[in-house]
Amino acid sequence: DTGVSQDPRHKITKRGQNVTFRCDPISEHNRLYWYRQTLGQGPEFLTYFQNEAQLEKSRLLSDRFSAERPKGSFSTLEIQRTEQGDSAMYLCASSVAGASTSYEQYFGPGTRLTVT
Amino acid sequence: AQTVTQSQPEMSVQEAETVTLSCTYDTSENNYYLFWYKQPPSRQMILVIRQEAYKQQNATENRFSVNFQKAAKSFSLKISDSQLGDTAMYFCAFMKPFINNDMRFGAGTRLTVKP
């Protein structure tokens, strides 16, 4: 078990470009979460999946943000037409639904996005 | 909406001493979970300790313990025998399970353990 992994770790992009981040959860975890963390703040929940179903997406920041988990394994978070305000750390977490500890989320190292 | 407040942006403690980090939250729910997460510099967030609201007994994990006061909506973290490796950002978090499982985090407390 290598834990939650995220790729890339750092991304620098120009305003207006599209970016996509990938998250690979812990292998037996069927729940996957995306958060955004800005400097000096705690993580902010964006969306979550159980298997391939996106069960909550109302907290995505705008329609420029979208997430997928097509086969119930890895997930991608896409930001279209990036803005400077999108600069932040994007965190992924995973957990196991149905277990006694299903509320425990394990976090990845994050992808730091800088929009210039 | 649930909110989590950490009123201490920064704290410091001498190695081997004890420190308490404060957290308050606002909710009308009766069943929920509370967590403390640690985020070391440039490293990923890890779970330190959790508390189920229906449990009256305060959770403990080795040197870490909580003081959970449900009526006061307070959830403080006590770190005993502080070690240099405890230097990190500490986040208090609230989760209402079985709905959308999103966690609400406080703004964090930066703890520095001094040698």
CSV table of C-alpha atoms in Angstrom, one decimal, chain A residues 48 55-56, chain B residues 29 96-102:
chain,number,residue,atom,x,y,z
A,48,TYR,CA,-16.6,13.3,-3.7
A,55,LEU,CA,-22.4,11.9,-5.1
A,56,GLU,CA,-21.7,15.5,-4.3
B,29,GLU,CA,-26.5,18.2,14.5
B,96,LYS,CA,-21.5,15.0,9.4
B,97,PRO,CA,-21.5,11.4,8.2
B,98,PHE,CA,-23.8,9.6,5.8
B,99,ILE,CA,-24.8,12.8,4.0
B,100,ASN,CA,-22.1,13.9,1.7
B,101,ASN,CA,-19.1,13.2,4.0
B,102,ASP,CA,-17.5,16.5,3.4
